[in-house]
Tab-separated table of C-alpha atoms and ligand atoms in Angstrom:
chain	number	residue	atom	x	y	z
A	19	MET	CA	-3.948	-25.817	-12.172
A	20	LEU	CA	-1.276	-24.263	-14.274
A	21	LEU	CA	-1.533	-20.401	-14.581
A	22	LYS	CA	-1.208	-18.664	-17.683
A	23	THR	CA	2.157	-17.248	-18.634
A	24	LYS	CA	4.574	-15.527	-20.119
A	25	VAL	CA	8.591	-16.748	-19.816
A	26	ILE	CA	11.188	-14.449	-20.921
A	27	GLN	CA	14.374	-16.253	-21.288
A	28	GLY	CA	17.826	-13.749	-21.185
A	29	GLU	CA	20.649	-14.896	-23.639
A	30	GLN	CA	23.166	-14.807	-20.762
A	31	ALA	CA	22.211	-16.985	-17.094
A	32	GLY	CA	21.053	-14.447	-15.280
A	33	PRO	CA	18.819	-14.697	-11.585
A	34	HIS	CA	14.868	-15.914	-12.307
A	35	LEU	CA	12.009	-12.611	-11.517
A	36	LEU	CA	8.644	-13.768	-11.376
A	37	ILE	CA	6.535	-10.493	-11.238
A	38	THR	CA	2.610	-11.666	-11.333
A	39	ALA	CA	-0.490	-9.169	-10.887
A	40	GLY	CA	-3.932	-10.011	-10.944
A	41	VAL	CA	-3.765	-11.831	-7.509
A	42	HIS	CA	-6.766	-9.434	-6.828
A	43	GLY	CA	-8.904	-9.891	-10.055
A	44	ASP	CA	-10.621	-6.144	-9.490
A	45	GLU	CA	-6.902	-4.178	-9.182
A	46	PHE	CA	-5.890	-3.196	-12.839
A	47	GLU	CA	-2.974	-0.961	-12.962
A	48	GLY	CA	-0.448	-3.860	-12.110
A	49	ILE	CA	-2.601	-6.699	-15.114
A	50	VAL	CA	-1.915	-3.974	-17.860
A	51	ALA	CA	1.486	-3.100	-16.339
A	52	VAL	CA	2.376	-6.687	-16.967
A	53	GLN	CA	0.689	-7.199	-20.562
A	54	ARG	CA	2.803	-4.366	-21.094
A	55	LEU	CA	6.043	-6.450	-19.430
A	56	MET	CA	5.251	-9.198	-21.779
A	57	ARG	CA	5.423	-6.723	-24.781
A	58	GLU	CA	8.498	-4.627	-24.552
A	59	LEU	CA	10.875	-6.736	-22.828
A	60	VAL	CA	11.227	-9.138	-24.873
A	61	ALA	CA	12.725	-6.944	-27.582
A	62	THR	CA	15.117	-6.402	-24.444
A	63	ALA	CA	17.724	-8.518	-24.364
A	64	THR	CA	17.937	-9.759	-21.359
A	65	ARG	CA	20.655	-12.259	-18.349
A	66	GLY	CA	18.865	-14.391	-16.666
A	67	LYS	CA	15.035	-15.483	-16.518
A	68	VAL	CA	11.443	-13.545	-16.253
A	69	THR	CA	7.963	-15.267	-15.843
A	70	LEU	CA	5.191	-12.764	-16.144
A	71	VAL	CA	1.997	-13.500	-15.049
A	72	PRO	CA	-0.827	-11.123	-15.964
A	73	VAL	CA	-4.154	-13.024	-13.994
A	74	VAL	CA	-3.362	-15.222	-11.135
A	75	ASN	CA	-6.802	-16.022	-10.493
A	76	GLU	CA	-9.266	-15.851	-13.469
A	77	SER	CA	-11.971	-16.486	-11.653
A	78	ALA	CA	-11.885	-13.222	-9.616
A	79	PHE	CA	-11.031	-10.903	-12.486
A	80	GLY	CA	-14.180	-13.376	-14.200
A	81	GLN	CA	-16.097	-11.748	-11.239
A	82	LYS	CA	-14.739	-8.517	-11.702
A	83	ASN	CA	-13.661	-8.902	-7.814
A	84	ARG	CA	-10.570	-8.966	-4.839
A	85	CYS	CA	-11.977	-12.512	-4.578
A	86	GLY	CA	-13.365	-15.497	-6.970
A	87	LYS	CA	-16.373	-16.809	-7.428
A	88	ASP	CA	-15.774	-20.047	-3.541
A	89	GLY	CA	-15.742	-15.991	-2.446
A	90	LEU	CA	-12.410	-16.489	-1.032
A	91	ASP	CA	-9.186	-13.709	-0.926
A	92	LEU	CA	-6.118	-15.542	-2.955
A	93	ALA	CA	-4.002	-13.184	-1.107
A	94	ARG	CA	-4.830	-15.199	2.310
A	95	THR	CA	-4.972	-18.688	1.133
A	96	CYS	CA	-1.541	-19.676	-0.134
A	97	PRO	CA	0.233	-22.309	-0.230
A	98	GLY	CA	-2.904	-23.045	-1.150
A	99	ASN	CA	-4.652	-26.918	-2.160
A	100	PRO	CA	-4.447	-28.402	-5.782
A	101	GLN	CA	-7.500	-29.904	-5.374
A	102	GLY	CA	-9.276	-27.538	-3.434
A	103	SER	CA	-12.025	-24.259	-5.270
A	104	VAL	CA	-10.395	-22.558	-7.914
A	105	THR	CA	-8.606	-19.442	-5.281
A	106	GLU	CA	-7.420	-22.969	-3.435
A	107	GLN	CA	-5.850	-24.415	-6.419
A	108	ALA	CA	-4.872	-20.836	-8.056
A	109	ALA	CA	-2.442	-19.579	-4.445
A	110	SER	CA	-1.016	-23.524	-5.288
A	111	ALA	CA	-0.276	-23.705	-8.575
A	112	LEU	CA	1.171	-19.597	-7.358
A	113	THR	CA	2.791	-20.884	-4.383
A	114	GLN	CA	4.624	-23.831	-7.296
A	115	LEU	CA	5.802	-21.034	-9.549
A	116	ILE	CA	7.113	-18.280	-5.914
A	117	GLU	CA	9.361	-21.029	-5.480
A	118	THR	CA	10.756	-22.103	-8.423
A	119	ALA	CA	11.801	-17.730	-8.672
A	120	ASP	CA	14.763	-16.118	-6.576
A	121	LEU	CA	12.857	-12.865	-6.581
A	122	TYR	CA	9.422	-12.064	-6.446
A	123	VAL	CA	7.771	-9.445	-7.400
A	124	ASP	CA	3.896	-8.829	-6.579
A	125	LEU	CA	1.489	-6.248	-8.313
A	126	HIS	CA	-1.142	-4.745	-6.286
A	127	SER	CA	-3.415	-1.580	-6.226
A	128	GLY	CA	-6.890	-1.072	-4.176
A	129	GLY	CA	-9.068	-1.951	-5.636
A	130	VAL	CA	-12.606	-0.932	-6.726
A	131	THR	CA	-13.056	0.085	-2.819
A	132	MET	CA	-9.105	1.404	-1.344
A	133	ASP	CA	-6.971	4.044	-2.732
A	134	VAL	CA	-3.603	3.404	-1.474
A	135	TYR	CA	-0.353	5.381	-1.659
A	136	PRO	CA	1.777	4.237	-4.173
A	137	LEU	CA	4.218	1.333	-1.996
A	138	ALA	CA	6.380	-0.523	-2.388
A	139	GLY	CA	6.647	-3.677	1.356
A	140	TYR	CA	7.672	-6.676	2.771
A	141	MET	CA	8.333	-8.953	4.957
A	142	LEU	CA	11.131	-9.003	7.764
A	143	VAL	CA	11.666	-11.996	7.377
A	144	GLU	CA	14.741	-13.570	9.531
A	145	SER	CA	16.845	-15.100	7.337
A	146	PRO	CA	19.612	-11.643	6.667
A	147	GLN	CA	19.988	-12.211	3.121
A	148	VAL	CA	16.836	-12.907	2.327
A	149	LEU	CA	15.463	-9.324	3.862
A	150	GLU	CA	18.896	-7.573	2.758
A	151	ALA	CA	17.822	-8.429	-1.266
A	152	SER	CA	14.179	-7.920	-0.496
A	153	ARG	CA	15.292	-4.573	0.551
A	154	ARG	CA	17.211	-3.816	-2.131
A	155	MET	CA	14.233	-4.672	-4.488
A	156	ALA	CA	11.499	-2.273	-2.751
A	157	ARG	CA	13.442	0.685	-2.277
A	158	ALA	CA	14.597	0.266	-6.484
A	159	PHE	CA	11.502	0.410	-7.425
A	160	ALA	CA	11.594	4.074	-6.508
A	161	LEU	CA	8.372	4.960	-5.203
A	162	PRO	CA	7.968	6.937	-2.512
A	163	LEU	CA	6.747	5.099	0.233
A	164	VAL	CA	8.917	1.247	0.832
A	165	TRP	CA	7.443	-0.049	4.066
A	166	GLY	CA	9.016	-4.217	4.936
A	167	THR	CA	6.919	-5.237	8.037
A	168	THR	CA	5.849	-8.471	9.895
A	169	ASP	CA	6.172	-11.504	8.277
A	170	LYS	CA	3.995	-13.564	10.940
A	171	LEU	CA	1.295	-13.325	8.247
A	172	ASP	CA	-0.036	-16.611	6.794
A	173	GLY	CA	-1.538	-16.947	3.982
A	174	ARG	CA	-0.118	-14.319	1.678
A	175	SER	CA	1.911	-14.625	-1.659
A	176	MET	CA	4.786	-12.436	0.552
A	177	SER	CA	4.029	-15.703	3.060
A	178	ALA	CA	5.057	-18.225	0.177
A	179	ALA	CA	8.262	-17.028	-0.373
A	180	ARG	CA	9.528	-16.510	2.937
A	181	ASP	CA	8.615	-20.731	3.340
A	182	ALA	CA	10.618	-20.553	0.415
A	183	GLN	CA	12.802	-18.094	1.178
A	184	VAL	CA	12.627	-16.024	-1.586
A	185	PRO	CA	14.049	-12.298	-1.295
A	186	ALA	CA	10.195	-10.708	-2.190
A	187	ILE	CA	8.396	-7.074	-2.655
A	188	TYR	CA	4.185	-6.363	-2.886
A	189	VAL	CA	3.504	-2.902	-4.677
A	190	GLU	CA	0.933	-0.901	-4.223
A	191	TYR	CA	-0.437	2.579	-6.387
A	192	ARG	CA	-3.618	3.803	-6.621
A	193	GLY	CA	-6.537	1.876	-7.328
A	194	GLU	CA	-10.417	3.388	-6.917
A	195	GLY	CA	-12.075	0.929	-9.592
A	196	ARG	CA	-10.071	2.546	-11.872
A	197	CYS	CA	-6.789	1.885	-13.898
A	198	ASN	CA	-4.464	4.939	-12.542
A	199	GLN	CA	-1.618	5.160	-15.738
A	200	HIS	CA	0.737	6.696	-13.438
A	201	GLY	CA	1.061	3.905	-11.541
A	202	VAL	CA	1.397	1.482	-14.393
A	203	GLU	CA	4.447	3.251	-16.185
A	204	ALA	CA	5.771	3.388	-12.283
A	205	MET	CA	4.844	-0.151	-11.673
A	206	ILE	CA	6.552	-1.189	-15.505
A	207	ASN	CA	10.150	0.568	-13.778
A	208	GLY	CA	10.013	-0.342	-11.048
A	209	CYS	CA	9.777	-3.882	-12.033
A	210	ARG	CA	13.100	-2.459	-14.695
A	211	ASN	CA	14.530	-0.569	-11.657
A	212	VAL	CA	14.708	-4.285	-10.896
A	213	MET	CA	16.098	-5.934	-12.882
A	214	ALA	CA	19.014	-3.668	-13.038
A	215	GLU	CA	19.384	-3.412	-9.805
A	216	PHE	CA	19.986	-7.554	-9.655
A	217	GLY	CA	22.107	-7.480	-13.218
A	218	LEU	CA	18.656	-9.007	-15.216
A	219	LEU	CA	19.302	-5.496	-17.350
A	220	GLU	CA	21.391	-2.936	-17.800
A	221	LYS	CA	21.988	-1.140	-15.000
A	222	VAL	CA	19.927	3.325	-15.968
A	223	VAL	CA	20.660	5.579	-12.477
A	224	PRO	CA	17.560	5.711	-11.562
A	225	GLU	CA	15.733	9.450	-11.307
A	226	PRO	CA	16.989	10.214	-7.388
A	227	ARG	CA	13.733	10.612	-5.732
A	228	GLN	CA	12.449	11.121	-1.788
A	229	GLN	CA	12.027	7.860	-0.510
A	230	ILE	CA	10.236	6.953	3.105
A	231	VAL	CA	11.645	4.097	4.435
A	232	HIS	CA	9.573	2.605	7.308
A	233	GLU	CA	10.381	0.039	9.119
A	234	ASP	CA	7.720	-1.432	11.680
A	235	PRO	CA	7.790	-5.224	13.096
A	236	ARG	CA	5.021	-5.734	15.842
A	237	PRO	CA	2.453	-8.023	14.668
A	238	GLU	CA	0.203	-7.690	12.304
A	239	SER	CA	2.184	-3.915	10.546
A	240	GLY	CA	1.188	-4.250	6.976
A	241	HIS	CA	-2.895	-6.343	7.761
A	242	MET	CA	-4.787	-3.539	5.530
A	243	GLN	CA	-7.767	-4.879	6.776
A	244	ILE	CA	-8.405	-4.831	9.894
A	245	CYS	CA	-7.599	-1.374	10.704
A	246	CYS	CA	-10.108	1.843	12.484
A	247	PRO	CA	-12.463	-0.787	11.635
A	248	ALA	CA	-16.382	0.883	11.021
A	249	PRO	CA	-18.120	1.069	13.761
A	250	LYS	CA	-21.339	-0.365	11.748
A	251	ASP	CA	-23.105	-1.146	8.931
A	252	GLY	CA	-23.168	2.866	6.992
A	253	VAL	CA	-22.271	5.208	4.222
A	254	PHE	CA	-18.582	7.149	4.821
A	255	GLU	CA	-17.399	9.891	3.385
A	256	THR	CA	-13.782	10.064	3.281
A	257	ALA	CA	-12.553	14.084	4.795
A	258	VAL	CA	-9.257	12.950	4.209
A	259	THR	CA	-7.202	12.031	0.811
A	260	VAL	CA	-4.429	9.066	0.790
A	261	GLY	CA	-0.916	10.780	1.836
A	262	GLN	CA	-2.124	13.047	4.009
A	263	PHE	CA	-0.397	13.499	7.455
A	264	VAL	CA	-3.136	13.786	10.293
A	265	LYS	CA	-2.910	13.680	14.069
A	266	GLN	CA	-4.327	11.682	16.545
A	267	GLY	CA	-7.904	12.799	17.385
A	268	ASP	CA	-8.212	14.157	13.362
A	269	VAL	CA	-11.513	13.108	12.171
A	270	LEU	CA	-10.633	10.487	8.579
A	271	GLY	CA	-14.829	11.203	7.682
A	272	THR	CA	-17.778	10.809	8.494
A	273	LEU	CA	-19.840	7.004	8.413
A	274	SER	CA	-23.607	8.333	8.573
A	275	ASP	CA	-27.121	5.388	8.660
A	276	PRO	CA	-28.420	5.546	5.579
A	277	PHE	CA	-31.605	5.962	6.405
A	278	THR	CA	-32.383	8.137	9.090
A	279	GLY	CA	-29.397	10.040	8.019
A	280	GLU	CA	-27.293	10.061	11.245
A	281	GLY	CA	-24.082	10.775	11.089
A	282	GLN	CA	-20.677	9.907	13.546
A	283	GLU	CA	-17.302	10.998	12.633
A	284	VAL	CA	-15.052	8.641	12.203
A	285	VAL	CA	-11.947	9.892	14.255
A	286	SER	CA	-8.357	8.340	13.850
A	287	SER	CA	-6.452	6.861	16.595
A	288	GLN	CA	-3.335	7.329	15.378
A	289	THR	CA	-0.671	10.160	14.792
A	290	GLY	CA	0.417	9.930	10.586
A	291	SER	CA	-0.045	9.816	7.099
A	292	VAL	CA	-3.062	8.037	5.626
A	293	ILE	CA	-1.698	5.246	3.441
A	294	VAL	CA	-5.056	3.514	2.742
A	295	LEU	CA	-7.897	4.761	2.531
A	296	ARG	CA	-11.787	3.307	1.659
A	297	THR	CA	-12.698	5.439	-1.304
A	298	TYR	CA	-16.487	3.346	-1.645
A	299	PRO	CA	-19.279	4.493	0.474
A	300	GLN	CA	-20.716	2.278	1.298
A	301	VAL	CA	-19.621	0.437	4.413
A	302	GLY	CA	-20.206	-2.724	5.332
A	303	GLN	CA	-19.424	-3.328	10.156
A	304	GLY	CA	-16.117	-3.989	10.659
A	305	ASP	CA	-14.564	-3.162	7.197
A	306	ALA	CA	-11.139	-1.159	6.906
A	307	LEU	CA	-11.699	3.270	6.346
A	308	ALA	CA	-8.645	3.212	6.222
A	309	VAL	CA	-4.369	3.200	7.678
A	310	VAL	CA	-2.430	5.503	8.847
A	311	LEU	CA	1.660	4.762	9.037
A	312	GLU	CA	2.739	5.680	12.130
A	313	ASP	CA	5.776	7.920	11.230
A	314	GLU	CA	6.721	12.271	12.328
A	315	ARG	CA	8.190	12.335	8.105
A	316	GLU	CA	4.923	13.830	6.039
A	317	LEU	CA	5.017	11.495	3.252
A	318	PRO	CA	5.330	12.947	-0.098
A	319	PRO	CA	2.779	14.081	-2.310
A	320	CYS	CA	2.011	11.485	-4.337
B	426	ZN	ZN1	-4.327	-6.182	-3.946
């Protein structure tokens, strides 16, 4: 399978930056940001090369869903299989593309079901050079949260970058089934900032912005889908918003039985800021309801 890409070749030599979106088919901020970059970067003289992929998992996009027709989550399928199912093939094509890059940015958001605080994340990889370059990319992206997490998780685009020793970040920005315009702008600016930081574009001084840097090497850190699992099927009503600071024991929301109306409070087991919140109300047992960043510093409003 070949991914549909646009390659912008600069006039002078320089690094190869890969920017992807649509690893999940229902995350629109990144898809629109890459579409805009496809149009706008052509007019800008760049050094090096930029490869843009607006929709990595076409099958998932066609399904209007996070996952492809085969039910697989591409971000759990890398390095994939060129002879496998649609998502396995797309994962394989993505992995091969990552192996050709010097720098990699993967754009995500909360999709239909989640709201996510704006953040740039990376894996705490063993190579000091790759880690430092990933940190520089994440900080340059200029979102309010920079989040380094374990490099022990497999299947992700970040895992493929880790294995290929390519400095890489992923970006999250809101979601809830929308295409948040602030998110689109922030992603475009962030990609341009990364290009400037690594010499692909003329350096522009980004507006100073409050930024919290949090690194957490614990196993499973950064695995959002296992945090605060719903104890049963039901309807989840949120009592907090993304970015809000909560203490251990604070109520995150109420989970009610759709047929009896009987509700139970879902409380936070941690103290920190809510960075991911399930905002699509119908949930199944085990679905992640929230992610709380265990950090005593309050996050800037988003
Ligand atoms: Zn995603």
